[in-house]
Amino acid sequence: MEKLKVAVLGLGTVGSGVPLILKEHQEKISLVTGVEIVVEQALVRDEAEKVDLAKHYDIQLTTDYQEILSNPEIQVVVELIGQIEPAKTYIIQALESGKHVVTANKDLLALHGKELVETANKHQRDLYYEAAVAGGIPILRTIANSLAADNITCVRGILNGTTNYMLTKMANEGWSYEQALDEAQALGFAESDPTNDVDGIDAAYKVAILTQFAFGMSIDLADIDKKGIRGMSSDDIQMAQQLGYIVKLLGSSKKTNGSVSAEVGPVLVPADHPLASVQNEMNAVYVQSSGVRESMYYGPGAGAKPTATSVVSDIITVAKNIRLGISGHMFNSYASETVLTKDEDIESKYYFSVNVEDKVGQFLKLTQIITEAGASIDQLIQQKSDGKQARIVAITHLMTKAQMAEVAKQINRVSEFELVASYQVWTD
Ligand SMILES: NC(=O)c1ccc[n+]([C@@H]2O[C@H](COP(=O)([O-])OP(=O)(O)OC[C@H]3O[C@@H](n4cnc5c(N)ncnc54)[C@H](OP(=O)(O)O)[C@@H]3O)[C@@H](O)[C@H]2O)c1
């Protein structure tokens, strides 16, 4: 059988899973593609470290990328180094050298996707990156292919396993934020610098890619409002539960009258909503559209095998395209002018909690602030008081993001008020 020779850049968690999946499912993959896909070469930083792995899968190791670029037998480069450089240069050089590219690099796709797609287009090469969003969940292919006939209105998802694990433990076990982070780090879910996860940056990368697929719009990372879970109080999580909600860090992208709003932030999801049942490090993407109406895609967002399986499915697509002579079509060809929704037009209900000095008239003062912003309250609860400090929790009716920003600004102006949390409440 004819061979399709592949080079893997980076034999780390995902990179070392690729030859494993190719070997485990070799027979099926050959039947589907009509070729035998083999990892011929791998770029590593330290050959000695990967020598056993290379021997096991009969892979030639190199520390010199030029060896891969100049090898005419390599048709596909699989970039699994991560981050921006040298990954970006390597991908561009591979495409320019006539090689197809598969990657799982969400950071790179979110920040430089347009340039990479243009380069692939120019050289009529394939560029696939299914694993960049939600690891093992085939969400990009589903949006690009299966939902192509549908009009998607909103995509919301649990896109970061680390923070979902932390929030699950805070809700179910009553752990503090610090306890949950320590445990996530001990289990290897969170890195020693957890910034990308807990500040919502990792989820924002995925939101940028999802926005491109769902709405054809290229949104800048700076235009995605990012609110993470750093320092979140378990009191708010418990309070939300008493009110019938589960707090989830959601990445969302919504289309309203031709414009799009994208954000990452904690959201109070009704306890009976399918997203509320997504526990621990699992991911899920919930799509609302006019045809199918509601669909949810659930699975592992990370891990060597799930992610490598997704990467190999991209290699299989490339192999099929080569065989059919249709290489060079874009992974997602939907493109539309990028128009951002104004904060005055983004509506949601909000949950917020405020620590106040415990004295008469505080409820009234808070109500006045909300009324003056043109908004109104659905529920107002005094949570606890130690005689000096009380905690007031409110859930508003529908209001705009601009109004909520004004309410937050005015609360912060009152010296005896401290705004602890302000989260969106799920609205359809
Ligand atoms: N892990 C997941 O579950 C997951 C899920 C979805 C997407 N992804 C994405 O998949 C990609 C790979 O992630 P990973 O978790 O596999 O990362 P990883 O475990 O850190 O592996 C990266 C590998 O690349 C190597 N490397 C780094 N720079 C290199 C260079 N200049 N030349 C050659 N090798 C180099 C590293 O070598 P050293 O060991 O010498 O540093 C390491 O072996 C990232 O883009 C990530 O965002 C990962």
Short mmCIF file of C-alpha atoms and ligand atoms in Angstrom, two decimals:
data_model
loop_
_atom_site.label_atom_id
_atom_site.label_comp_id
_atom_site.label_asym_id
_atom_site.label_seq_id
_atom_site.Cartn_x
_atom_site.Cartn_y
_atom_site.Cartn_z
CA MET A 1 0.00 0.00 0.00
CA GLU A 2 1.14 3.51 -0.80
CA LYS A 3 2.49 5.46 2.16
CA LEU A 4 1.63 9.00 3.28
CA LYS A 5 4.64 10.28 5.18
CA VAL A 6 4.11 12.72 8.00
CA ALA A 7 6.47 14.73 10.21
CA VAL A 8 5.48 15.63 13.76
CA LEU A 9 6.94 18.77 15.33
CA GLY A 10 7.15 18.27 19.11
CA LEU A 11 6.80 14.83 20.73
CA GLY A 12 5.13 16.06 23.92
CA THR A 13 1.74 15.07 25.37
CA VAL A 14 -0.19 15.26 22.09
CA GLY A 15 2.73 14.68 19.72
CA SER A 16 3.60 11.32 21.29
CA GLY A 17 -0.09 10.32 21.05
CA VAL A 18 -0.15 10.71 17.25
CA PRO A 19 2.02 7.66 16.32
CA LEU A 20 0.17 5.69 19.00
CA ILE A 21 -3.27 6.41 17.47
CA LEU A 22 -1.96 5.79 13.94
CA LYS A 23 -0.62 2.41 15.03
CA GLU A 24 -3.64 1.39 17.12
CA HIS A 25 -6.09 2.10 14.29
CA GLN A 26 -3.81 1.44 11.35
CA GLU A 27 -6.11 -1.05 9.62
CA LYS A 28 -9.20 1.16 9.77
CA ILE A 29 -7.27 4.27 8.77
CA SER A 30 -5.81 2.51 5.74
CA LEU A 31 -9.26 1.28 4.68
CA VAL A 32 -10.71 4.79 5.00
CA THR A 33 -7.88 6.62 3.26
CA GLY A 34 -6.45 4.01 0.90
CA VAL A 35 -2.95 4.82 2.15
CA GLU A 36 -0.76 3.84 5.07
CA ILE A 37 -0.11 6.95 7.16
CA VAL A 38 3.29 6.85 8.90
CA VAL A 39 5.17 9.26 11.10
CA GLU A 40 8.49 9.33 9.26
CA GLN A 41 10.27 12.15 11.08
CA ALA A 42 9.88 14.13 14.30
CA LEU A 43 11.39 17.43 15.34
CA VAL A 44 12.52 17.41 18.97
CA ARG A 45 14.71 19.57 21.16
CA ASP A 46 16.54 16.70 22.82
CA GLU A 47 16.97 13.52 20.76
CA ALA A 48 18.27 11.47 23.70
CA GLU A 49 15.07 12.11 25.63
CA LYS A 50 12.83 10.72 22.86
CA VAL A 51 15.03 7.92 21.59
CA ASP A 52 12.94 5.05 23.04
CA LEU A 53 9.70 6.46 21.66
CA ALA A 54 11.32 6.97 18.26
CA LYS A 55 12.65 3.39 18.22
CA HIS A 56 9.25 1.99 19.19
CA TYR A 57 7.48 3.72 16.29
CA ASP A 58 10.42 3.71 13.86
CA ILE A 59 10.58 7.51 13.67
CA GLN A 60 13.70 9.43 12.58
CA LEU A 61 14.44 12.18 15.10
CA THR A 62 15.95 15.51 14.18
CA THR A 63 16.66 18.81 15.90
CA ASP A 64 16.99 20.59 12.54
CA TYR A 65 13.70 21.67 10.95
CA GLN A 66 15.38 22.15 7.57
CA GLU A 67 15.78 18.36 7.37
CA ILE A 68 11.99 18.02 7.41
CA LEU A 69 11.35 20.97 5.08
CA SER A 70 13.78 19.67 2.50
CA ASN A 71 12.53 16.08 2.65
CA PRO A 72 10.36 15.71 -0.49
CA GLU A 73 8.76 12.55 0.90
CA ILE A 74 7.11 14.43 3.78
CA GLN A 75 3.69 15.56 2.61
CA VAL A 76 2.16 16.59 5.93
CA VAL A 77 3.67 18.57 8.82
CA VAL A 78 1.89 18.18 12.15
CA GLU A 79 2.77 21.10 14.44
CA LEU A 80 2.43 20.17 18.13
CA ILE A 81 5.04 22.44 19.69
CA GLY A 82 2.51 25.00 20.89
CA GLN A 83 2.62 28.77 21.48
CA ILE A 84 3.52 31.34 18.81
CA GLU A 85 7.16 31.10 17.77
CA PRO A 86 8.77 29.12 16.28
CA ALA A 87 5.47 27.33 15.55
CA LYS A 88 4.17 30.15 13.30
CA THR A 89 7.34 30.32 11.19
CA TYR A 90 7.48 26.52 10.92
CA ILE A 91 3.87 26.33 9.67
CA ILE A 92 4.36 29.10 7.12
CA GLN A 93 7.59 27.51 5.87
CA ALA A 94 5.88 24.12 5.58
CA LEU A 95 2.99 25.59 3.54
CA GLU A 96 5.44 27.53 1.35
CA SER A 97 7.38 24.30 0.76
CA GLY A 98 4.21 22.65 -0.52
CA LYS A 99 3.43 20.59 2.58
CA HIS A 100 -0.01 20.30 4.17
CA VAL A 101 -0.30 21.28 7.82
CA VAL A 102 -2.25 19.98 10.80
CA THR A 103 -2.00 21.74 14.16
CA ALA A 104 -3.72 21.89 17.56
CA ASN A 105 -2.36 25.34 18.34
CA LYS A 106 -5.27 27.47 19.59
CA ASP A 107 -3.09 30.43 20.64
CA LEU A 108 -1.60 30.66 17.16
CA LEU A 109 -4.91 30.18 15.32
CA ALA A 110 -6.68 32.76 17.49
CA LEU A 111 -3.95 35.37 17.05
CA HIS A 112 -2.66 34.69 13.51
CA GLY A 113 -5.28 32.39 11.96
CA LYS A 114 -6.06 34.80 9.13
CA GLU A 115 -2.44 34.98 7.97
CA LEU A 116 -2.01 31.20 8.18
CA VAL A 117 -5.23 30.53 6.26
CA GLU A 118 -4.17 33.06 3.58
CA THR A 119 -0.78 31.36 3.25
CA ALA A 120 -2.41 27.93 2.91
CA ASN A 121 -4.81 29.35 0.33
CA LYS A 122 -2.04 30.99 -1.65
CA HIS A 123 -0.10 27.73 -1.87
CA GLN A 124 -3.20 25.56 -2.33
CA ARG A 125 -2.33 23.46 0.70
CA ASP A 126 -4.55 22.04 3.45
CA LEU A 127 -4.55 23.55 6.95
CA TYR A 128 -6.62 21.73 9.58
CA TYR A 129 -6.85 22.36 13.32
CA GLU A 130 -9.82 20.49 14.80
CA ALA A 131 -8.01 19.81 18.10
CA ALA A 132 -7.46 23.53 18.74
CA VAL A 133 -10.96 23.86 20.22
CA ALA A 134 -12.22 21.49 22.92
CA GLY A 135 -9.53 18.81 22.30
CA GLY A 136 -11.38 15.58 21.58
CA ILE A 137 -14.77 17.11 20.65
CA PRO A 138 -15.19 17.35 16.87
CA ILE A 139 -16.87 20.75 17.08
CA LEU A 140 -15.17 22.71 14.27
CA ARG A 141 -15.90 20.06 11.65
CA THR A 142 -19.48 19.84 12.94
CA ILE A 143 -20.02 23.59 12.58
CA ALA A 144 -18.26 23.79 9.19
CA ASN A 145 -19.94 20.73 7.68
CA SER A 146 -22.93 19.37 9.57
CA LEU A 147 -24.36 22.77 10.49
CA ALA A 148 -23.45 24.45 7.19
CA ALA A 149 -27.12 24.60 6.18
CA ASP A 150 -28.16 26.08 9.49
CA ASN A 151 -28.22 29.65 10.78
CA ILE A 152 -26.27 29.61 14.04
CA THR A 153 -27.32 32.33 16.46
CA CYS A 154 -25.25 31.51 19.52
CA VAL A 155 -22.39 29.23 20.55
CA ARG A 156 -21.61 28.85 24.24
CA GLY A 157 -19.30 26.37 25.82
CA ILE A 158 -17.28 25.09 28.71
CA LEU A 159 -14.00 25.38 26.86
CA ASN A 160 -11.44 25.11 29.64
CA GLY A 161 -11.17 21.87 31.59
CA THR A 162 -8.96 23.27 34.37
CA THR A 163 -11.43 25.93 35.46
CA ASN A 164 -14.38 23.56 35.07
CA TYR A 165 -12.62 21.12 37.38
CA MET A 166 -12.02 23.91 39.91
CA LEU A 167 -15.61 25.20 39.76
CA THR A 168 -16.96 21.64 40.11
CA LYS A 169 -14.93 21.09 43.28
CA MET A 170 -15.89 24.50 44.69
CA ALA A 171 -19.58 23.71 44.08
CA ASN A 172 -19.66 20.04 45.09
CA GLU A 173 -17.04 19.89 47.84
CA GLY A 174 -17.23 23.45 49.14
CA TRP A 175 -13.53 24.00 48.37
CA SER A 176 -12.09 27.50 48.31
CA TYR A 177 -10.60 28.91 45.09
CA GLU A 178 -7.08 28.37 46.48
CA GLN A 179 -7.80 24.74 47.45
CA ALA A 180 -9.26 24.02 44.01
CA LEU A 181 -6.27 25.58 42.24
CA ASP A 182 -3.77 23.64 44.39
CA GLU A 183 -5.52 20.37 43.57
CA ALA A 184 -5.76 21.21 39.85
CA GLN A 185 -2.01 21.89 39.86
CA ALA A 186 -1.25 18.69 41.77
CA LEU A 187 -3.24 16.68 39.20
CA GLY A 188 -1.41 18.37 36.32
CA PHE A 189 -4.58 20.10 34.98
CA ALA A 190 -3.26 23.57 35.81
CA GLU A 191 0.22 24.89 35.11
CA SER A 192 2.36 26.52 37.78
CA ASP A 193 1.37 29.86 36.23
CA PRO A 194 -2.38 29.34 35.82
CA THR A 195 -3.02 32.78 34.22
CA ASN A 196 -4.22 31.53 30.82
CA ASP A 197 -6.78 29.24 32.43
CA VAL A 198 -8.08 31.22 35.39
CA ASP A 199 -8.17 34.59 33.62
CA GLY A 200 -10.18 33.20 30.71
CA ILE A 201 -7.45 33.69 28.07
CA ASP A 202 -7.34 30.04 26.94
CA ALA A 203 -11.14 30.02 26.57
CA ALA A 204 -10.97 33.33 24.65
CA TYR A 205 -8.61 31.76 22.06
CA LYS A 206 -11.24 29.09 21.46
CA VAL A 207 -14.06 31.65 21.32
CA ALA A 208 -12.17 33.52 18.58
CA ILE A 209 -11.90 30.30 16.51
CA LEU A 210 -15.53 29.32 17.18
CA THR A 211 -16.69 32.81 16.12
CA GLN A 212 -14.84 32.37 12.83
CA PHE A 213 -16.52 29.03 12.19
CA ALA A 214 -20.02 29.91 13.41
CA PHE A 215 -20.32 33.43 11.98
CA GLY A 216 -17.45 33.75 9.49
CA MET A 217 -16.15 36.74 11.48
CA SER A 218 -12.52 37.28 12.48
CA ILE A 219 -12.66 38.77 15.93
CA ASP A 220 -9.58 40.24 17.63
CA LEU A 221 -8.68 38.77 20.99
CA ALA A 222 -8.85 42.31 22.44
CA ASP A 223 -12.51 42.50 21.42
CA ILE A 224 -13.39 39.45 23.51
CA ASP A 225 -14.40 40.52 26.99
CA LYS A 226 -12.45 38.24 29.33
CA LYS A 227 -13.47 37.65 32.90
CA GLY A 228 -11.99 34.57 34.53
CA ILE A 229 -12.51 32.87 37.88
CA ARG A 230 -9.40 34.16 39.67
CA GLY A 231 -10.13 34.64 43.37
CA MET A 232 -13.79 33.67 42.98
CA SER A 233 -15.60 33.41 46.29
CA SER A 234 -17.16 30.05 47.12
CA ASP A 235 -19.94 32.04 48.88
CA ASP A 236 -21.18 33.16 45.45
CA ILE A 237 -21.05 29.60 44.12
CA GLN A 238 -23.05 28.32 47.12
CA MET A 239 -25.52 31.22 46.84
CA ALA A 240 -26.03 30.54 43.14
CA GLN A 241 -26.77 26.91 44.00
CA GLN A 242 -29.37 27.94 46.58
CA LEU A 243 -31.01 30.02 43.86
CA GLY A 244 -31.08 27.03 41.48
CA TYR A 245 -27.98 27.75 39.38
CA ILE A 246 -24.54 26.25 38.79
CA VAL A 247 -21.69 28.69 38.07
CA LYS A 248 -19.77 27.77 34.90
CA LEU A 249 -17.01 29.61 33.08
CA LEU A 250 -18.52 29.98 29.62
CA GLY A 251 -16.99 31.19 26.39
CA SER A 252 -19.72 32.60 24.20
CA SER A 253 -20.25 34.13 20.83
CA LYS A 254 -23.64 35.51 19.89
CA LYS A 255 -25.03 37.03 16.73
CA THR A 256 -27.61 39.79 17.05
CA ASN A 257 -28.94 41.60 13.96
CA GLY A 258 -25.81 40.88 11.94
CA SER A 259 -23.30 41.84 14.62
CA VAL A 260 -21.43 39.60 17.01
CA SER A 261 -20.53 39.80 20.69
CA ALA A 262 -17.96 37.43 22.15
CA GLU A 263 -16.97 37.00 25.75
CA VAL A 264 -15.63 34.72 28.44
CA GLY A 265 -16.95 34.89 31.97
CA PRO A 266 -18.64 33.06 34.84
CA VAL A 267 -22.33 32.50 34.10
CA LEU A 268 -25.10 31.24 36.39
CA VAL A 269 -26.50 28.29 34.41
CA PRO A 270 -29.88 26.85 35.52
CA ALA A 271 -29.18 23.59 37.40
CA ASP A 272 -31.38 21.61 34.98
CA HIS A 273 -29.59 22.87 31.84
CA PRO A 274 -27.36 20.25 30.14
CA LEU A 275 -24.30 22.54 30.46
CA ALA A 276 -24.75 22.55 34.25
CA SER A 277 -24.17 18.79 34.34
CA VAL A 278 -20.72 19.05 32.69
CA GLN A 279 -18.42 18.14 35.55
CA ASN A 280 -14.73 18.20 36.36
CA GLU A 281 -12.32 18.57 33.42
CA MET A 282 -14.92 17.77 30.74
CA ASN A 283 -15.81 20.28 28.00
CA ALA A 284 -19.06 20.94 26.14
CA VAL A 285 -20.23 23.25 23.39
CA TYR A 286 -23.89 24.25 23.17
CA VAL A 287 -25.10 25.58 19.83
CA GLN A 288 -28.35 27.43 19.17
CA SER A 289 -29.46 27.69 15.58
CA SER A 290 -32.66 28.28 13.66
CA GLY A 291 -32.84 24.83 12.02
CA VAL A 292 -31.58 22.26 14.54
CA ARG A 293 -32.45 24.75 17.31
CA GLU A 294 -30.39 23.29 20.19
CA SER A 295 -27.49 20.84 20.08
CA MET A 296 -24.73 20.08 22.55
CA TYR A 297 -21.37 18.42 21.98
CA TYR A 298 -19.70 16.92 25.04
CA GLY A 299 -16.35 15.26 25.64
CA PRO A 300 -12.78 15.54 26.88
CA GLY A 301 -11.22 18.91 26.06
CA ALA A 302 -7.67 17.70 26.58
CA GLY A 303 -5.48 14.67 27.14
CA ALA A 304 -2.99 12.81 24.96
CA LYS A 305 -5.36 10.27 23.41
CA PRO A 306 -8.50 12.39 22.83
CA THR A 307 -6.46 15.26 21.37
CA ALA A 308 -4.22 13.03 19.26
CA THR A 309 -7.34 11.27 17.93
CA SER A 310 -8.62 14.65 16.78
CA VAL A 311 -5.23 15.47 15.20
CA VAL A 312 -5.19 12.12 13.37
CA SER A 313 -8.72 12.76 12.05
CA ASP A 314 -7.30 15.93 10.45
CA ILE A 315 -4.41 13.93 8.93
CA ILE A 316 -7.00 11.50 7.54
CA THR A 317 -8.89 14.42 5.94
CA VAL A 318 -5.65 15.63 4.36
CA ALA A 319 -4.93 12.09 3.09
CA LYS A 320 -8.40 11.84 1.54
CA ASN A 321 -8.06 15.28 -0.08
CA ILE A 322 -4.70 14.30 -1.62
CA ARG A 323 -6.22 11.08 -2.98
CA LEU A 324 -9.23 12.91 -4.44
CA GLY A 325 -7.02 15.72 -5.80
CA ILE A 326 -8.97 18.38 -3.88
CA SER A 327 -6.26 19.77 -1.58
CA GLY A 328 -6.22 23.45 -0.74
CA HIS A 329 -9.86 23.95 0.24
CA MET A 330 -10.26 25.93 3.43
CA PHE A 331 -11.23 24.14 6.65
CA ASN A 332 -13.89 26.80 7.03
CA SER A 333 -14.81 28.83 3.97
CA TYR A 334 -17.57 30.89 5.64
CA ALA A 335 -16.50 34.55 5.68
CA SER A 336 -18.53 37.58 6.54
CA GLU A 337 -17.77 41.20 7.48
CA THR A 338 -16.84 41.48 11.17
CA VAL A 339 -19.25 43.77 13.01
CA LEU A 340 -19.19 44.00 16.80
CA THR A 341 -22.35 44.43 18.86
CA LYS A 342 -22.36 47.58 21.02
CA ASP A 343 -22.55 47.11 24.80
CA GLU A 344 -25.85 49.03 24.67
CA ASP A 345 -27.30 46.20 22.56
CA ILE A 346 -26.02 43.21 24.56
CA GLU A 347 -28.71 42.03 26.95
CA SER A 348 -28.54 39.66 29.88
CA LYS A 349 -29.76 39.14 33.39
CA TYR A 350 -27.03 39.63 35.99
CA TYR A 351 -26.18 38.23 39.40
CA PHE A 352 -24.15 40.41 41.67
CA SER A 353 -23.06 40.38 45.28
CA VAL A 354 -22.02 43.38 47.32
CA ASN A 355 -20.45 43.57 50.77
CA VAL A 356 -21.99 46.51 52.60
CA GLU A 357 -21.62 48.15 55.97
CA ASP A 358 -24.47 46.71 58.01
CA LYS A 359 -26.67 49.73 58.67
CA VAL A 360 -30.17 50.89 57.82
CA GLY A 361 -30.85 52.09 54.27
CA GLN A 362 -28.31 50.02 52.33
CA PHE A 363 -30.97 48.08 50.38
CA LEU A 364 -32.50 51.39 49.34
CA LYS A 365 -29.15 52.87 48.27
CA LEU A 366 -28.36 49.83 46.12
CA THR A 367 -31.86 49.81 44.60
CA GLN A 368 -31.45 53.51 43.74
CA ILE A 369 -28.18 52.84 41.90
CA ILE A 370 -29.84 50.11 39.83
CA THR A 371 -32.96 52.19 39.13
CA GLU A 372 -30.86 55.20 38.09
CA ALA A 373 -29.07 52.97 35.55
CA GLY A 374 -32.50 52.22 34.07
CA ALA A 375 -32.45 48.59 35.26
CA SER A 376 -34.55 46.61 37.71
CA ILE A 377 -34.15 43.79 40.21
CA ASP A 378 -35.82 40.39 40.12
CA GLN A 379 -34.49 39.07 43.46
CA LEU A 380 -32.72 40.85 46.29
CA ILE A 381 -31.38 38.86 49.24
CA GLN A 382 -29.40 39.75 52.35
CA GLN A 383 -27.09 36.78 52.64
CA LYS A 384 -25.31 37.17 55.96
CA SER A 385 -24.29 39.72 58.52
CA ASP A 386 -21.79 39.72 61.35
CA GLY A 387 -23.25 42.92 62.74
CA LYS A 388 -20.65 45.06 60.95
CA GLN A 389 -20.78 43.76 57.38
CA ALA A 390 -23.70 42.37 55.42
CA ARG A 391 -23.73 40.78 52.00
CA ILE A 392 -26.44 41.67 49.54
CA VAL A 393 -27.07 39.46 46.55
CA ALA A 394 -29.17 40.57 43.58
CA ILE A 395 -30.46 39.04 40.39
CA THR A 396 -31.61 41.60 37.87
CA HIS A 397 -34.19 41.52 35.11
CA LEU A 398 -32.84 41.78 31.55
CA MET A 399 -30.52 44.75 31.23
CA THR A 400 -27.76 45.78 28.89
CA LYS A 401 -24.05 45.25 29.39
CA ALA A 402 -23.62 49.04 29.35
CA GLN A 403 -26.16 49.38 32.17
CA MET A 404 -24.39 46.70 34.22
CA ALA A 405 -21.08 48.53 33.74
CA GLU A 406 -22.73 51.72 35.02
CA VAL A 407 -24.18 49.89 38.05
CA ALA A 408 -20.72 48.42 38.86
CA LYS A 409 -19.14 51.88 38.51
CA GLN A 410 -21.66 53.49 40.87
CA ILE A 411 -21.41 50.67 43.45
CA ASN A 412 -17.63 51.05 43.48
CA ARG A 413 -18.05 54.80 44.14
CA VAL A 414 -19.83 54.16 47.46
CA SER A 415 -17.18 53.84 50.14
CA GLU A 416 -19.17 51.40 52.32
CA PHE A 417 -19.96 49.12 49.33
CA GLU A 418 -17.66 46.50 47.85
CA LEU A 419 -18.73 44.76 44.65
CA VAL A 420 -17.61 41.15 45.12
CA ALA A 421 -19.01 39.54 41.98
CA SER A 422 -21.05 40.38 38.91
CA TYR A 423 -21.85 37.47 36.65
CA GLN A 424 -24.27 36.96 33.81
CA VAL A 425 -27.31 34.77 34.40
CA TRP A 426 -28.11 32.38 31.54
CA THR A 427 -30.67 33.79 29.14
CA ASP A 428 -31.86 32.08 25.95
N1 LIG B 1 -2.34 18.73 25.98
C1 LIG B 1 -3.57 18.76 25.52
O1 LIG B 1 -4.44 18.01 25.99
C2 LIG B 1 -3.97 19.67 24.40
C3 LIG B 1 -5.32 19.78 24.03
C4 LIG B 1 -5.68 20.59 22.96
C5 LIG B 1 -4.69 21.28 22.27
N2 LIG B 1 -3.39 21.17 22.68
C6 LIG B 1 -2.38 21.92 21.92
O2 LIG B 1 -1.46 20.98 21.37
C7 LIG B 1 -0.16 21.57 21.29
C8 LIG B 1 0.85 20.68 22.02
O3 LIG B 1 0.45 20.61 23.37
P1 LIG B 1 1.11 19.54 24.38
O4 LIG B 1 0.22 19.51 25.56
O5 LIG B 1 1.42 18.29 23.68
O6 LIG B 1 2.45 20.33 24.76
P2 LIG B 1 3.78 19.71 25.43
O7 LIG B 1 3.46 18.47 26.17
O8 LIG B 1 4.44 20.83 26.13
O9 LIG B 1 4.63 19.29 24.14
C9 LIG B 1 5.28 20.19 23.33
C10 LIG B 1 6.51 19.49 22.82
O10 LIG B 1 7.13 20.33 21.87
C11 LIG B 1 8.51 20.34 22.13
N3 LIG B 1 9.09 21.59 21.62
C12 LIG B 1 8.90 22.84 22.08
N4 LIG B 1 9.58 23.72 21.33
C13 LIG B 1 10.23 23.00 20.39
C14 LIG B 1 11.10 23.33 19.35
N5 LIG B 1 11.46 24.59 19.11
N6 LIG B 1 11.59 22.33 18.58
C15 LIG B 1 11.23 21.05 18.80
N7 LIG B 1 10.41 20.68 19.78
C16 LIG B 1 9.90 21.64 20.57
C17 LIG B 1 8.64 20.21 23.62
O11 LIG B 1 9.92 19.75 23.93
P3 LIG B 1 10.55 19.94 25.40
O12 LIG B 1 9.93 18.83 26.17
O13 LIG B 1 11.99 19.80 25.15
O14 LIG B 1 10.13 21.29 25.87
C18 LIG B 1 7.54 19.20 23.91
O15 LIG B 1 8.00 17.88 23.78
C19 LIG B 1 -0.31 22.98 21.88
O16 LIG B 1 -0.55 23.89 20.85
C20 LIG B 1 -1.55 22.86 22.76
O17 LIG B 1 -2.21 24.09 22.94
C21 LIG B 1 -3.00 20.39 23.70
#
